[in-house]
Short mmCIF file of C-alpha atoms and ligand atoms in Angstrom, two decimals:
data_model
loop_
_atom_site.label_atom_id
_atom_site.label_comp_id
_atom_site.label_asym_id
_atom_site.label_seq_id
_atom_site.Cartn_x
_atom_site.Cartn_y
_atom_site.Cartn_z
CA MET A 1 115.12 86.23 119.26
CA SER A 2 112.12 84.17 120.34
CA GLY A 3 110.55 82.88 123.53
CA ASP A 4 107.29 82.70 125.42
CA THR A 5 104.78 85.53 125.58
CA LEU A 6 105.52 87.64 128.66
CA PRO A 7 102.98 86.66 131.35
CA ALA A 8 100.40 89.02 132.82
CA GLY A 9 102.23 88.86 136.15
CA HIS A 10 105.22 90.64 134.61
CA PHE A 11 103.11 93.72 133.83
CA ASP A 12 101.20 93.61 137.12
CA GLN A 13 104.57 93.80 138.87
CA VAL A 14 105.74 96.64 136.61
CA TYR A 15 102.64 98.73 137.47
CA GLN A 16 102.97 97.88 141.16
CA GLU A 17 106.43 99.41 141.12
CA SER A 18 105.50 102.60 139.25
CA ALA A 19 102.31 104.34 138.11
CA ASP A 20 104.01 105.30 134.83
CA PRO A 21 106.72 102.67 134.42
CA TYR A 22 107.63 103.61 130.84
CA GLY A 23 107.65 107.38 131.36
CA PHE A 24 104.84 107.87 128.84
CA SER A 25 103.60 111.05 130.50
CA SER A 26 107.01 112.56 131.24
CA ARG A 27 109.54 111.73 128.52
CA TRP A 28 110.10 113.98 125.49
CA TYR A 29 111.04 110.79 123.61
CA GLU A 30 107.50 109.45 124.09
CA ARG A 31 105.75 112.75 123.38
CA ARG A 32 107.67 113.12 120.14
CA LYS A 33 107.03 109.50 119.14
CA TYR A 34 103.28 109.98 119.71
CA ALA A 35 103.38 113.13 117.56
CA VAL A 36 105.14 111.21 114.77
CA SER A 37 102.65 108.31 115.08
CA LEU A 38 99.57 110.53 114.99
CA ALA A 39 100.91 112.57 112.07
CA MET A 40 101.40 109.36 110.08
CA LEU A 41 97.71 108.43 110.20
CA PRO A 42 96.45 109.06 106.69
CA TRP A 43 92.91 110.16 107.57
CA PRO A 44 91.73 112.86 109.98
CA ARG A 45 88.95 110.70 111.43
CA TYR A 46 88.11 107.05 111.92
CA ARG A 47 84.80 105.29 112.51
CA ALA A 48 86.07 102.65 114.92
CA GLY A 49 89.54 102.30 116.37
CA PHE A 50 91.13 99.51 118.38
CA GLU A 51 94.26 99.97 120.49
CA PRO A 52 95.40 96.89 122.40
CA GLY A 53 98.13 97.33 125.04
CA CYS A 54 97.09 100.92 125.84
CA SER A 55 98.95 101.11 129.17
CA ILE A 56 97.97 104.23 131.14
CA GLY A 57 96.17 105.79 128.16
CA GLU A 58 98.56 108.52 127.03
CA LEU A 59 98.36 107.64 123.33
CA THR A 60 94.70 106.70 123.82
CA ALA A 61 93.91 110.25 124.92
CA GLN A 62 95.30 111.55 121.62
CA LEU A 63 93.69 108.87 119.44
CA GLY A 64 90.25 109.29 121.02
CA PRO A 65 89.45 112.67 119.44
CA ARG A 66 90.25 111.21 115.98
CA CYS A 67 87.75 108.32 116.36
CA ASP A 68 83.95 108.11 116.53
CA THR A 69 84.57 105.17 118.87
CA LEU A 70 87.87 103.89 120.24
CA LEU A 71 88.18 100.59 122.10
CA SER A 72 91.46 100.37 123.98
CA CYS A 73 92.53 97.54 126.25
CA ASP A 74 95.34 96.31 128.41
CA GLY A 75 96.04 93.03 130.18
CA ALA A 76 97.06 94.76 133.43
CA ALA A 77 94.23 95.86 135.73
CA ALA A 78 96.23 98.83 137.09
CA ALA A 79 96.89 100.09 133.57
CA VAL A 80 93.20 99.78 132.68
CA ALA A 81 92.19 101.81 135.75
CA ALA A 82 94.76 104.50 134.96
CA ALA A 83 93.70 104.66 131.30
CA GLN A 84 90.04 104.92 132.30
CA ALA A 85 90.86 107.86 134.56
CA ARG A 86 93.07 109.49 131.89
CA THR A 87 90.29 109.34 129.27
CA ALA A 88 87.25 109.88 131.53
CA GLU A 89 86.30 113.05 129.65
CA LEU A 90 86.41 111.39 126.23
CA PRO A 91 83.01 109.78 125.64
CA SER A 92 84.15 108.03 122.46
CA VAL A 93 86.78 106.00 124.37
CA ARG A 94 86.13 102.67 126.11
CA ILE A 95 88.88 100.92 128.03
CA GLU A 96 88.62 97.21 128.84
CA GLN A 97 90.82 94.60 130.44
CA ARG A 98 91.72 92.15 127.69
CA THR A 99 94.77 90.05 126.93
CA ILE A 100 95.94 89.67 123.36
CA PRO A 101 95.62 87.57 121.27
CA GLY A 102 92.98 85.53 123.19
CA GLY A 103 90.91 88.59 124.08
CA TRP A 104 90.90 90.11 120.61
CA PRO A 105 87.36 91.51 120.12
CA ASP A 106 84.96 90.09 117.54
CA ALA A 107 84.42 93.36 115.70
CA THR A 108 85.69 95.26 112.70
CA PHE A 109 87.75 98.44 112.82
CA ASP A 110 88.99 100.97 110.31
CA LEU A 111 91.94 101.81 112.59
CA ILE A 112 94.10 99.40 114.57
CA VAL A 113 97.07 100.71 116.55
CA LEU A 114 99.76 98.28 117.67
CA SER A 115 102.14 100.48 119.64
CA GLU A 116 104.90 98.93 121.76
CA LEU A 117 103.05 95.63 122.18
CA LEU A 118 104.07 92.98 119.66
CA TYR A 119 107.59 92.35 120.98
CA TYR A 120 106.10 90.86 124.16
CA LEU A 121 104.56 87.99 122.17
CA SER A 122 105.85 84.54 121.25
CA ASP A 123 106.18 83.64 117.57
CA ASP A 124 102.79 81.89 117.68
CA ASP A 125 101.02 84.72 119.53
CA LEU A 126 102.61 87.28 117.22
CA ALA A 127 101.29 85.40 114.17
CA LEU A 128 97.85 85.05 115.77
CA THR A 129 97.73 88.74 116.70
CA VAL A 130 98.77 89.97 113.26
CA GLY A 131 96.23 87.57 111.75
CA ARG A 132 93.46 88.93 113.99
CA ALA A 133 94.46 92.49 113.12
CA VAL A 134 94.32 91.80 109.39
CA GLY A 135 91.04 89.90 109.79
CA SER A 136 89.31 92.68 111.68
CA LEU A 137 90.47 95.58 109.48
CA THR A 138 87.82 96.86 107.11
CA PRO A 139 88.81 97.20 103.44
CA GLY A 140 90.92 100.34 103.17
CA GLY A 141 91.44 100.32 106.96
CA THR A 142 94.61 101.64 108.59
CA LEU A 143 97.06 99.61 110.67
CA LEU A 144 99.59 101.72 112.58
CA ALA A 145 102.49 99.82 114.16
CA VAL A 146 105.17 101.49 116.30
CA HIS A 147 107.96 99.65 118.15
CA TRP A 148 111.26 100.21 119.95
CA ARG A 149 114.06 98.77 117.81
CA ARG A 150 116.87 98.13 120.27
CA PRO A 151 117.14 94.58 121.61
CA VAL A 152 115.73 93.94 125.09
CA PRO A 153 117.08 90.65 126.48
CA PHE A 154 113.78 89.45 128.01
CA HIS A 155 111.57 90.30 125.01
CA PRO A 156 110.62 87.35 122.79
CA GLN A 157 110.85 89.57 119.68
CA THR A 158 112.65 92.68 118.55
CA GLY A 159 110.57 95.53 117.18
CA ASP A 160 111.97 94.79 113.72
CA ASP A 161 110.85 91.11 114.04
CA ALA A 162 107.35 92.30 114.86
CA HIS A 163 107.22 94.62 111.88
CA ALA A 164 108.55 91.88 109.61
CA ALA A 165 105.55 89.73 110.63
CA ILE A 166 103.23 92.53 109.54
CA ALA A 167 105.14 93.19 106.32
CA ALA A 168 104.74 89.51 105.37
CA ARG A 169 100.94 89.80 105.18
CA PRO A 170 99.84 90.01 101.52
CA GLU A 171 96.56 91.76 102.45
CA LEU A 172 98.46 94.84 103.62
CA THR A 173 100.11 97.64 101.64
CA LEU A 174 102.76 99.85 103.20
CA LEU A 175 101.78 103.51 103.01
CA ALA A 176 104.25 105.22 105.36
CA ASP A 177 107.55 104.11 106.84
CA HIS A 178 109.40 106.10 109.50
CA ARG A 179 112.56 104.53 110.92
CA GLU A 180 115.27 105.82 113.20
CA PRO A 181 117.75 104.02 115.44
CA ASP A 182 115.29 103.90 118.35
CA PHE A 183 111.93 103.13 116.80
CA LEU A 184 110.10 102.05 113.69
CA ALA A 185 106.66 103.47 112.86
CA GLN A 186 104.77 102.14 109.87
CA VAL A 187 101.30 102.60 108.43
CA TYR A 188 99.73 99.82 106.39
CA LEU A 189 96.42 99.91 104.56
CA ARG A 190 94.22 96.92 104.02
CA ALA A 191 93.80 97.53 100.32
CA PRO A 192 90.23 97.64 99.05
CA ALA A 193 89.40 94.84 96.60
CA GLY A 194 90.78 95.61 93.16
CA ALA A 195 92.90 98.56 94.33
CA ASP A 196 96.32 99.11 92.83
CA PRO A 197 98.61 99.31 95.89
CA GLY A 198 100.82 101.77 94.03
CA GLU A 199 97.88 104.15 93.70
CA LEU A 200 96.98 104.34 97.42
CA SER A 201 97.75 107.94 98.32
CA VAL A 202 96.47 110.54 100.76
CA ALA A 203 96.73 113.25 98.11
CA ALA A 204 94.86 111.17 95.52
CA ALA A 205 92.00 110.67 97.99
CA GLU A 206 91.37 114.44 97.74
CA GLY A 207 91.84 114.55 93.98
CA LEU A 208 95.36 115.97 94.24
CA THR A 209 97.59 114.21 91.71
C1 SAM B 1 105.06 99.52 126.60
S1 SAM B 1 103.34 99.59 127.02
C2 SAM B 1 102.64 100.29 125.52
C3 SAM B 1 101.67 101.40 125.79
C4 SAM B 1 101.00 102.09 124.61
N1 SAM B 1 100.59 101.20 123.55
C5 SAM B 1 101.87 103.17 124.06
O1 SAM B 1 102.47 103.01 123.02
O2 SAM B 1 101.93 104.20 124.72
C6 SAM B 1 102.85 97.91 126.83
C7 SAM B 1 101.51 97.61 127.45
O3 SAM B 1 101.03 96.40 126.88
C8 SAM B 1 100.41 95.63 127.87
N2 SAM B 1 100.48 94.23 127.41
C9 SAM B 1 101.58 93.47 127.27
N3 SAM B 1 101.27 92.27 126.77
C10 SAM B 1 99.93 92.28 126.58
C11 SAM B 1 98.99 91.33 126.07
N4 SAM B 1 99.39 90.13 125.66
N5 SAM B 1 97.69 91.69 126.02
C12 SAM B 1 97.28 92.91 126.43
N6 SAM B 1 98.11 93.85 126.93
C13 SAM B 1 99.43 93.54 126.99
C14 SAM B 1 101.19 95.90 129.13
O4 SAM B 1 100.42 95.67 130.29
C15 SAM B 1 101.58 97.36 128.93
O5 SAM B 1 100.67 98.20 129.59
#
């Protein structure tokens, strides 16, 4: 599959038709997927997180308490407003209107979450976005990617295509890999200089070997 990046107007229309068009706040499927995603994060806390494509802020509200600061963004104004309201009581969370990859922030993060976003991007925008993610991850930083696997006719990529683009980056080491027929969730670490990728382990970080 390939094609153009879905335009902002597509998502504006989606949010005009429904306040929660993907059922993020109502579906057990989504609640369970968030629980799987959060459990896969290797560290209890992060200094600075970035979550592009945050929609109405359901995952954001669960990531916020794990981060000293969390910048989340969405291209759709209605989603940004909903996410701001959803996270209003979380002082560590900032929600901005930004479109990826052009609006990728000039900052570094030790956590980047790409959840249900990359399959909307063209081949070029996917490559740019993965490149920006790798470039703004601090050494040892965590990249969590989670995507629906079943083909959607109007998406330029499948979820598996998107994850293949991440897997191709030599700077990243796969730490955790959860796959089922519906979705793929993977955690990559930007390996610190000189690290043996085979030695990256949550247990080893606490001296448990
Ligand atoms: C399926 S929702 C994902 C929500 C959230 N990440 C989650 O997993 O719960 C996709 C969101 O990405 C936003 N989006 C799509 N393409 C985007 C882009 N190029 N830049 C920023 N946001 C985008 C849409 O507006 C939509 O709110």
